[in-house]
Short mmCIF file of C-alpha atoms in Angstrom, two decimals:
data_model
loop_
_atom_site.label_atom_id
_atom_site.label_comp_id
_atom_site.label_asym_id
_atom_site.label_seq_id
_atom_site.Cartn_x
_atom_site.Cartn_y
_atom_site.Cartn_z
CA MET A 1 64.60 71.76 87.52
CA ASP A 2 61.76 72.55 89.93
CA GLN A 3 63.57 73.90 93.02
CA SER A 4 60.62 73.00 95.27
CA LYS A 5 61.45 69.32 94.61
CA LEU A 6 65.07 69.71 95.76
CA ARG A 7 66.37 68.90 99.27
CA ASN A 8 69.92 69.86 100.28
CA ILE A 9 70.51 68.01 103.55
CA GLY A 10 73.36 66.97 105.82
CA ILE A 11 73.73 63.97 108.14
CA ILE A 12 75.21 65.20 111.45
CA ALA A 13 76.07 63.29 114.63
CA HIS A 14 78.61 62.21 117.25
CA ILE A 15 81.26 59.75 116.06
CA ASP A 16 79.94 56.16 115.69
CA ALA A 17 76.24 57.13 115.81
CA GLY A 18 75.84 55.50 112.39
CA LYS A 19 75.79 58.43 109.93
CA THR A 20 77.65 56.72 107.09
CA THR A 21 75.75 53.44 107.54
CA LEU A 22 72.48 55.40 107.36
CA THR A 23 73.64 57.23 104.22
CA GLU A 24 74.56 53.88 102.64
CA ARG A 25 71.00 52.59 103.29
CA ILE A 26 69.51 55.77 101.86
CA LEU A 27 71.54 55.26 98.66
CA PHE A 28 70.46 51.60 98.50
CA TYR A 29 66.73 52.21 99.00
CA THR A 30 66.75 55.07 96.50
CA ARG A 31 68.43 52.61 94.08
CA LYS A 32 71.50 54.79 93.74
CA ILE A 33 73.65 51.75 94.56
CA HIS A 34 72.79 48.08 94.04
CA ARG A 35 74.76 46.65 96.93
CA MET A 36 75.21 48.08 100.43
CA GLY A 37 78.77 48.60 101.65
CA GLU A 38 79.65 48.55 105.35
CA VAL A 39 81.79 50.98 107.32
CA HIS A 40 83.40 48.17 109.38
CA GLU A 41 84.41 46.39 106.15
CA GLY A 42 85.79 49.57 104.57
CA THR A 43 83.33 49.31 101.66
CA ALA A 44 80.98 52.26 102.39
CA THR A 45 80.35 54.44 99.33
CA MET A 46 80.82 57.75 101.17
CA ASP A 47 84.05 56.76 103.00
CA PHE A 48 86.25 56.54 99.91
CA MET A 49 89.57 57.81 101.33
CA PRO A 50 91.99 54.97 102.26
CA GLU A 51 92.40 56.54 105.73
CA GLU A 52 88.60 56.44 106.23
CA GLN A 53 88.35 52.82 105.11
CA GLU A 54 91.18 51.69 107.40
CA ARG A 55 89.94 53.51 110.49
CA GLY A 56 86.19 53.09 109.91
CA ILE A 57 85.56 56.82 110.45
CA THR A 58 84.52 59.74 108.24
CA ILE A 59 87.28 62.33 107.80
CA THR A 60 86.04 64.53 104.95
CA SER A 61 82.45 65.37 104.13
CA ALA A 62 81.24 63.58 100.99
CA CYS A 63 78.37 64.71 98.77
CA THR A 64 75.98 62.57 96.72
CA THR A 65 72.64 62.92 94.93
CA CYS A 66 69.71 60.49 94.96
CA HIS A 67 66.00 60.42 94.05
CA TRP A 68 63.08 59.44 96.31
CA LYS A 69 59.59 59.49 94.83
CA ASP A 70 59.52 62.78 92.89
CA ARG A 71 62.19 64.54 94.97
CA VAL A 72 65.92 65.08 94.34
CA ILE A 73 68.01 64.84 97.52
CA ASN A 74 71.58 66.19 97.76
CA ILE A 75 73.14 64.54 100.82
CA ILE A 76 76.34 65.54 102.59
CA ASP A 77 77.69 62.93 105.04
CA THR A 78 79.76 64.84 107.61
CA PRO A 79 82.48 63.63 110.04
CA GLY A 80 81.59 62.99 113.69
CA HIS A 81 85.02 63.49 115.26
CA VAL A 82 85.68 66.81 116.97
CA ASP A 83 89.02 67.20 115.10
CA PHE A 84 87.09 67.66 111.85
CA THR A 85 84.57 70.22 113.14
CA ILE A 86 85.36 72.60 110.26
CA GLU A 87 84.04 69.99 107.79
CA VAL A 88 80.66 70.03 109.58
CA GLU A 89 80.62 73.81 109.93
CA ARG A 90 81.28 74.59 106.29
CA CYS A 91 78.68 72.05 105.14
CA LEU A 92 75.97 73.33 107.49
CA ARG A 93 76.65 76.82 106.13
CA VAL A 94 75.35 75.79 102.69
CA LEU A 95 72.69 73.20 103.60
CA ASP A 96 68.94 73.78 103.86
CA GLY A 97 68.11 71.00 106.35
CA ALA A 98 69.81 68.32 108.46
CA VAL A 99 69.21 64.91 110.01
CA GLY A 100 70.69 64.51 113.50
CA VAL A 101 71.54 60.84 114.16
CA PHE A 102 71.61 59.59 117.76
CA CYS A 103 72.65 56.21 119.16
CA ALA A 104 69.70 54.68 121.07
CA VAL A 105 72.13 53.28 123.67
CA ALA A 106 74.48 56.27 124.24
CA GLY A 107 71.83 58.97 123.62
CA VAL A 108 73.03 62.57 123.26
CA GLU A 109 76.85 62.62 123.27
CA PRO A 110 79.30 65.58 123.45
CA GLN A 111 79.79 65.97 119.69
CA SER A 112 76.01 65.62 119.20
CA GLU A 113 75.70 68.84 121.20
CA THR A 114 78.45 70.56 119.20
CA VAL A 115 77.01 69.80 115.75
CA TRP A 116 73.46 70.59 116.91
CA ARG A 117 74.64 73.96 118.23
CA GLN A 118 76.44 74.65 114.93
CA SER A 119 73.25 73.88 112.98
CA GLU A 120 71.26 76.21 115.28
CA GLN A 121 73.81 78.95 114.62
CA PHE A 122 72.99 78.71 110.89
CA GLY A 123 69.23 78.32 111.52
CA VAL A 124 69.04 74.87 109.91
CA PRO A 125 65.69 72.99 110.33
CA LYS A 126 66.25 69.40 111.52
CA LEU A 127 64.85 65.91 111.96
CA ALA A 128 66.20 63.46 114.55
CA PHE A 129 66.81 59.76 113.84
CA VAL A 130 67.31 57.47 116.86
CA ASN A 131 69.53 54.75 115.39
CA LYS A 132 70.70 51.35 116.69
CA MET A 133 67.33 50.38 118.19
CA ASP A 134 68.39 46.73 117.77
CA ARG A 135 71.33 47.11 120.19
CA PRO A 136 71.15 45.74 123.78
CA GLY A 137 70.35 48.64 126.13
CA ALA A 138 68.60 50.72 123.43
CA ASP A 139 66.09 53.14 124.99
CA PHE A 140 64.06 55.30 122.60
CA ASP A 141 62.18 57.31 125.25
CA ARG A 142 65.34 58.15 127.19
CA THR A 143 67.08 59.35 124.01
CA VAL A 144 64.10 61.56 123.02
CA GLN A 145 64.07 63.04 126.52
CA ALA A 146 67.83 63.74 126.30
CA ILE A 147 67.32 65.54 122.96
CA ARG A 148 64.74 67.74 124.68
CA THR A 149 66.72 68.51 127.83
CA ARG A 150 70.30 68.67 126.53
CA LEU A 151 69.69 70.19 123.10
CA GLY A 152 66.64 72.29 123.98
CA ALA A 153 64.74 70.91 120.98
CA ASN A 154 60.98 70.37 120.93
CA ALA A 155 61.59 66.71 120.03
CA VAL A 156 58.38 64.74 119.34
CA PRO A 157 58.25 61.15 117.98
CA VAL A 158 56.51 60.67 114.62
CA THR A 159 57.51 57.00 114.47
CA ILE A 160 58.02 54.80 117.54
CA PRO A 161 59.85 51.46 117.75
CA VAL A 162 58.15 48.08 118.03
CA GLY A 163 60.29 46.45 120.73
CA SER A 164 63.98 47.23 121.35
CA GLY A 165 67.29 45.37 121.42
CA ALA A 166 66.97 41.84 120.02
CA ASP A 167 63.14 42.26 119.99
CA PHE A 168 63.18 45.31 117.70
CA SER A 169 61.01 44.32 114.72
CA GLY A 170 59.83 47.54 113.06
CA VAL A 171 58.24 50.93 113.70
CA ILE A 172 54.78 52.46 114.07
CA ASP A 173 54.04 55.41 111.78
CA LEU A 174 52.03 57.71 114.07
CA ILE A 175 50.73 59.98 111.30
CA ARG A 176 49.02 57.06 109.54
CA ALA A 177 48.67 54.82 112.64
CA LYS A 178 50.30 51.87 110.81
CA VAL A 179 52.83 49.25 111.91
CA LEU A 180 55.67 49.08 109.35
CA SER A 181 57.66 45.85 109.00
CA PHE A 182 60.81 45.53 106.89
CA SER A 183 61.50 42.31 104.99
CA GLU A 184 64.75 40.54 105.84
CA ASP A 185 64.66 38.63 102.52
CA ASP A 186 65.55 41.70 100.44
CA GLU A 187 67.55 43.70 103.01
CA GLY A 188 64.58 45.79 104.13
CA MET A 189 63.59 46.94 100.62
CA THR A 190 60.01 45.64 100.99
CA VAL A 191 57.93 47.47 103.61
CA SER A 192 54.65 45.88 104.74
CA GLU A 193 51.91 47.71 106.67
CA SER A 194 49.39 46.48 109.20
CA ALA A 195 47.01 47.98 111.75
CA PRO A 196 48.33 48.05 115.35
CA GLU A 197 46.62 45.59 117.69
CA GLY A 198 46.57 44.91 121.44
CA ASP A 199 49.40 46.67 123.34
CA LEU A 200 50.69 48.24 120.12
CA LYS A 201 47.31 49.87 119.47
CA GLU A 202 47.34 51.43 122.93
CA ALA A 203 50.98 52.63 122.57
CA CYS A 204 50.19 54.06 119.12
CA SER A 205 47.10 55.90 120.37
CA LYS A 206 48.94 57.43 123.33
CA ALA A 207 51.99 58.52 121.27
CA ARG A 208 49.78 59.86 118.45
CA ASP A 209 47.74 61.98 120.88
CA HIS A 210 50.98 63.41 122.30
CA MET A 211 52.23 64.19 118.76
CA LEU A 212 48.98 65.98 117.81
CA GLU A 213 48.87 67.98 121.07
CA SER A 214 52.53 69.02 120.65
CA LEU A 215 51.82 70.11 117.07
CA ALA A 216 48.73 72.08 118.14
CA ASP A 217 50.88 73.92 120.72
CA VAL A 218 53.18 75.34 118.01
CA ASP A 219 50.79 75.83 115.04
CA ASP A 220 47.62 77.94 115.44
CA VAL A 221 46.06 76.83 112.14
CA PHE A 222 46.39 73.19 113.17
CA MET A 223 45.13 73.94 116.69
CA GLU A 224 41.78 75.17 115.31
CA LYS A 225 41.29 71.98 113.29
CA TYR A 226 42.46 69.84 116.20
CA LEU A 227 39.95 71.44 118.58
CA GLU A 228 37.20 70.95 116.00
CA GLY A 229 38.18 67.26 115.80
CA SER A 230 38.56 67.32 112.01
CA VAL A 231 42.25 66.52 111.48
CA THR A 232 43.40 64.68 108.33
CA GLU A 233 46.81 63.17 107.53
CA ASP A 234 47.44 66.04 105.09
CA ASP A 235 46.65 68.56 107.85
CA ILE A 236 49.21 66.88 110.11
CA ARG A 237 51.91 66.88 107.41
CA SER A 238 51.27 70.50 106.41
CA ALA A 239 51.36 71.69 110.04
CA MET A 240 54.47 69.64 110.78
CA ARG A 241 56.24 71.08 107.74
CA ARG A 242 55.40 74.65 108.85
CA ALA A 243 56.62 73.93 112.38
CA VAL A 244 59.87 72.29 111.21
CA LEU A 245 60.62 75.23 108.90
CA ALA A 246 59.95 77.61 111.81
CA ARG A 247 62.29 75.42 113.95
CA THR A 248 59.64 75.07 116.70
CA PHE A 249 59.21 71.29 116.22
CA THR A 250 61.72 68.47 115.71
CA PRO A 251 60.19 65.19 114.43
CA VAL A 252 61.94 62.11 115.85
CA LEU A 253 62.06 58.79 114.00
CA ALA A 254 63.24 55.38 115.22
CA GLY A 255 65.15 52.68 113.39
CA SER A 256 68.30 50.66 112.86
CA ALA A 257 70.34 51.51 109.79
CA LEU A 258 72.56 48.42 110.14
CA GLY A 259 69.44 46.29 110.69
CA ASN A 260 67.76 47.80 107.58
CA LYS A 261 64.72 49.04 109.52
CA GLY A 262 63.11 52.49 109.64
CA VAL A 263 65.06 54.17 106.80
CA GLN A 264 62.22 54.59 104.28
CA PRO A 265 60.01 56.52 106.77
CA LEU A 266 63.02 58.82 107.33
CA LEU A 267 63.28 59.41 103.57
CA ASP A 268 59.57 60.28 103.50
CA ALA A 269 60.09 62.70 106.41
CA ILE A 270 63.05 64.36 104.64
CA CYS A 271 60.86 64.99 101.57
CA ASP A 272 57.74 65.98 103.55
CA PHE A 273 59.20 68.18 106.29
CA LEU A 274 62.67 69.54 105.45
CA PRO A 275 62.87 72.72 103.33
CA SER A 276 63.56 73.14 99.64
CA PRO A 277 65.72 76.13 98.59
CA CYS A 278 62.42 77.97 97.85
CA ASP A 279 61.27 77.68 101.48
CA LEU A 280 64.19 79.62 102.93
CA PRO A 281 64.56 83.39 103.24
CA PRO A 282 66.89 85.10 100.71
CA VAL A 283 70.56 84.79 101.70
CA LYS A 284 72.12 88.05 102.89
CA GLY A 285 75.41 89.60 101.83
CA LEU A 286 77.27 92.92 101.65
CA ASP A 287 77.47 95.11 98.56
CA ALA A 288 80.47 97.18 97.43
CA LYS A 289 79.59 99.92 99.98
CA GLY A 290 79.44 97.42 102.84
CA GLU A 291 75.66 97.67 103.13
CA SER A 292 73.46 94.61 103.68
CA VAL A 293 71.63 93.26 100.62
CA SER A 294 69.34 90.24 100.06
CA VAL A 295 70.02 87.76 97.28
CA PRO A 296 66.71 86.14 96.22
CA LEU A 297 66.64 82.58 94.91
CA THR A 298 65.94 82.96 91.20
CA GLU A 299 67.43 81.46 88.04
CA ASP A 300 66.85 84.68 86.12
CA GLY A 301 68.83 86.96 88.44
CA PRO A 302 72.59 87.60 88.59
CA PHE A 303 74.74 84.62 89.62
CA VAL A 304 75.90 84.38 93.27
CA GLY A 305 77.59 81.30 94.79
CA LEU A 306 79.65 80.39 97.85
CA VAL A 307 82.74 78.16 97.86
CA PHE A 308 82.41 75.92 100.92
CA LYS A 309 85.27 73.52 100.25
CA VAL A 310 88.40 73.28 98.09
CA VAL A 311 90.14 70.04 97.05
CA MET A 312 93.49 69.78 95.23
CA GLU A 313 93.66 66.91 92.71
CA ASP A 314 96.64 66.28 90.41
CA GLY A 315 97.73 69.90 90.85
CA ARG A 316 94.28 71.21 89.89
CA LYS A 317 91.88 72.94 92.22
CA THR A 318 88.27 71.75 92.52
CA ALA A 319 85.90 74.13 94.31
CA PHE A 320 82.67 72.86 95.91
CA LEU A 321 80.08 75.56 95.25
CA ARG A 322 76.55 76.25 96.52
CA VAL A 323 74.61 78.33 94.00
CA TYR A 324 72.31 80.83 95.75
CA SER A 325 71.06 82.80 92.75
CA GLY A 326 71.18 82.80 88.96
CA ARG A 327 72.98 80.22 86.85
CA PHE A 328 76.32 79.72 85.13
CA ASP A 329 77.62 77.56 82.27
CA GLU A 330 80.85 75.86 81.29
CA GLY A 331 83.26 78.48 79.96
CA ASP A 332 81.67 81.41 81.85
CA SER A 333 83.91 83.95 83.55
CA LEU A 334 83.04 84.38 87.24
CA THR A 335 84.40 87.01 89.65
CA ASN A 336 85.93 86.07 93.01
CA VAL A 337 84.43 89.02 94.91
CA ASN A 338 86.74 88.60 97.92
CA ARG A 339 89.91 88.82 95.81
CA GLY A 340 88.70 90.88 92.83
CA LYS A 341 89.89 88.21 90.35
CA ASP A 342 88.10 86.68 87.37
CA ASP A 343 88.24 82.89 86.88
CA ARG A 344 86.95 80.87 83.94
CA VAL A 345 84.78 77.79 84.61
CA GLY A 346 86.45 74.73 83.10
CA ARG A 347 84.17 71.86 84.14
CA ILE A 348 81.01 71.53 86.27
CA TYR A 349 80.26 68.24 88.05
CA ARG A 350 77.46 66.77 90.13
CA LEU A 351 79.08 64.85 92.98
CA ASP A 352 78.53 61.22 93.92
CA ALA A 353 81.13 60.56 96.63
CA ASP A 354 84.34 59.98 94.58
CA HIS A 355 82.44 59.70 91.24
CA ARG A 356 81.34 62.64 89.14
CA GLU A 357 78.74 63.39 86.51
CA GLN A 358 79.60 66.23 84.16
CA LEU A 359 77.03 69.03 83.75
CA LYS A 360 76.77 71.83 81.20
CA SER A 361 75.39 74.35 83.72
CA ALA A 362 74.30 74.83 87.34
CA SER A 363 71.49 77.00 88.71
CA ALA A 364 70.08 78.38 91.97
CA GLY A 365 69.81 75.74 94.71
CA ASP A 366 72.43 73.39 93.22
CA ILE A 367 75.54 72.06 94.99
CA VAL A 368 78.26 71.32 92.43
CA ALA A 369 82.01 70.87 92.00
CA VAL A 370 83.73 73.33 89.68
CA VAL A 371 87.17 73.02 88.06
CA GLY A 372 88.85 76.23 86.89
CA LEU A 373 88.27 78.61 89.82
CA ARG A 374 91.98 79.08 90.45
CA SER A 375 91.77 81.81 93.08
CA ALA A 376 89.04 80.05 95.13
CA HIS A 377 89.42 79.57 98.90
CA THR A 378 86.93 78.23 101.44
CA GLY A 379 84.25 80.79 102.33
CA GLU A 380 84.73 83.04 99.30
CA THR A 381 81.92 84.38 97.10
CA TYR A 382 81.76 84.12 93.30
CA ALA A 383 79.39 86.37 91.37
CA LYS A 384 78.47 87.51 87.85
CA GLY A 385 76.58 90.70 87.10
CA ILE A 386 76.44 91.82 90.76
CA ASP A 387 78.96 92.94 93.40
CA VAL A 388 77.89 91.12 96.57
CA ARG A 389 79.91 89.27 99.19
CA LEU A 390 78.25 86.55 101.30
CA GLU A 391 79.17 85.92 104.92
CA ALA A 392 82.43 83.95 105.08
CA ILE A 393 82.83 80.62 106.87
CA GLU A 394 84.58 81.02 110.21
CA SER A 395 87.75 79.05 110.77
CA TYR A 396 89.25 77.82 114.03
CA ALA A 397 92.61 78.40 115.66
CA PRO A 398 94.76 75.22 115.78
CA VAL A 399 95.37 73.69 119.22
CA ILE A 400 98.29 71.27 118.71
CA THR A 401 101.59 71.45 116.80
CA LEU A 402 103.89 68.77 115.39
CA ALA A 403 107.43 69.17 114.01
CA LEU A 404 108.30 67.44 110.72
CA GLU A 405 111.86 66.81 109.59
CA PRO A 406 112.72 65.76 106.02
CA ARG A 407 115.73 63.45 105.53
CA ASN A 408 117.28 65.69 102.87
CA ALA A 409 116.76 68.87 100.84
CA ASP A 410 114.92 67.10 98.00
CA GLU A 411 112.41 65.62 100.44
CA GLY A 412 112.09 69.08 101.99
CA LYS A 413 110.82 70.48 98.65
CA VAL A 414 108.27 67.67 98.26
CA LEU A 415 107.17 68.12 101.87
CA ASP A 416 106.63 71.85 101.34
CA GLU A 417 104.58 71.17 98.20
CA ALA A 418 102.45 68.58 100.01
CA LEU A 419 101.82 70.86 103.00
CA ALA A 420 100.90 73.74 100.68
CA ARG A 421 98.28 71.48 99.09
CA TYR A 422 96.84 70.29 102.41
CA THR A 423 96.64 73.78 103.92
CA GLU A 424 94.88 74.99 100.75
CA GLU A 425 92.19 72.31 101.31
CA ASP A 426 91.89 72.60 105.10
CA PRO A 427 91.48 76.05 106.76
CA THR A 428 92.17 74.55 110.23
CA LEU A 429 95.62 73.24 109.22
CA LEU A 430 98.58 75.63 109.34
CA SER A 431 102.16 74.94 108.27
CA HIS A 432 105.16 77.05 109.27
CA PHE A 433 108.83 77.09 108.25
CA ASP A 434 111.23 78.71 110.69
CA GLU A 435 114.05 80.34 108.69
CA GLU A 436 116.44 80.40 111.66
CA THR A 437 116.13 76.80 112.81
CA GLY A 438 115.06 75.27 109.49
CA MET A 439 112.23 73.51 111.32
CA ARG A 440 108.88 72.76 109.66
CA THR A 441 105.79 72.51 111.84
CA ILE A 442 102.13 71.74 111.22
CA SER A 443 99.34 72.82 113.57
CA GLY A 444 95.85 71.33 113.67
CA MET A 445 92.71 70.64 115.69
CA GLY A 446 93.88 67.53 117.53
CA GLU A 447 96.16 64.48 117.53
CA LEU A 448 93.93 62.53 115.13
CA HIS A 449 93.85 65.48 112.70
CA LEU A 450 97.67 65.59 112.52
CA GLU A 451 97.92 61.77 112.44
CA ILE A 452 95.73 61.70 109.33
CA ILE A 453 97.90 64.39 107.67
CA VAL A 454 101.07 62.36 108.36
CA ASP A 455 99.34 59.21 107.04
CA ARG A 456 98.42 61.06 103.86
CA LEU A 457 101.96 62.44 103.46
CA LEU A 458 103.38 58.93 103.63
CA ARG A 459 100.70 57.44 101.35
CA GLU A 460 100.36 60.16 98.72
CA PHE A 461 103.92 61.50 98.58
#
């Protein structure tokens, strides 16, 4: 596979900004699914846990793969609630780009700041999508200004809304100076273009000039062409891509995921502006002597991968792995560098939410699920033919504790088994058994976190 055609991206946002609804539209327009599910109906593809469907929130990050034009996009839909911050953190650690989703009514919210700061910590290039433009009180300009002032991003619109609230009817693509309308007959699948006229022409001209000036400020090559007055659409896209990769420019797009408007331009922007694995600098790690080494992205080199999540299913461990270099096949023996243990690869899967497609091998740039890595824990490095350890994923200290009391000794054994499984999956969950008092406690990141664990105990055990 041509790695330059691959995009590993995450959808990050405050709770209820519309991440999962947006992901559902992306899957629909890329023809990955044939019918859109809704979060409020509990039918969204990416919210497949019963607890997610009942509450209408994302609890665990879900991964899926889709195709747009000639690009392959791996998408991770992350939770928005602060209790599940570790899910966002460990996904951002292995992603190449991200889409920050903002509610056009509420603007930049507290968790928006948290996830944006986390992405900055890992140097992740980003786009911004101002969602819910069809809601009463939606204000695109105010939200863009808040992204600039509160997040410190050089946020510049590349599409602007036509109307807002009940009058929201489409978007203007500033790069091509076209009004885009989305057909209601086929749920927004058909996009029609027209030239802006009257007030729209004036708004388009003003916003486009601002976009070009902002781009010239951060890209010297583009500035020369801009001053000469010979700027083409390709020049704009090339300069914008360079600026996004350098994290000096954040393109902002408008739309309404629930209203099926503005999603296709976002898909184009993901393909045009966010990085492929080839665009990023080599990942750094430590060798056996503790000295820093670079691991270049190449299929021919030694294999290096990072486990960013572990899930226990039917007593078997599934490790979610980002491959940074080399390749591996079913049946290969890989070394857990952190623990000095060798594990044999049983099965390799490409993930589609709760569905899986079996693969024979995985190579540099891929995000896959692997069965058979028995010693795997979140943040650990697997390698073959090289002794290198990548930077681990930081965990967080729990902030709240709950006591659990089984009704009898038999239930106590089942409870201990269940808690062992959950703590294996979740680095922010700790369980403790006090020998003296016989009391079992679990500690987590917040009330909702522990509530979900208790729900799962009752449901699954």
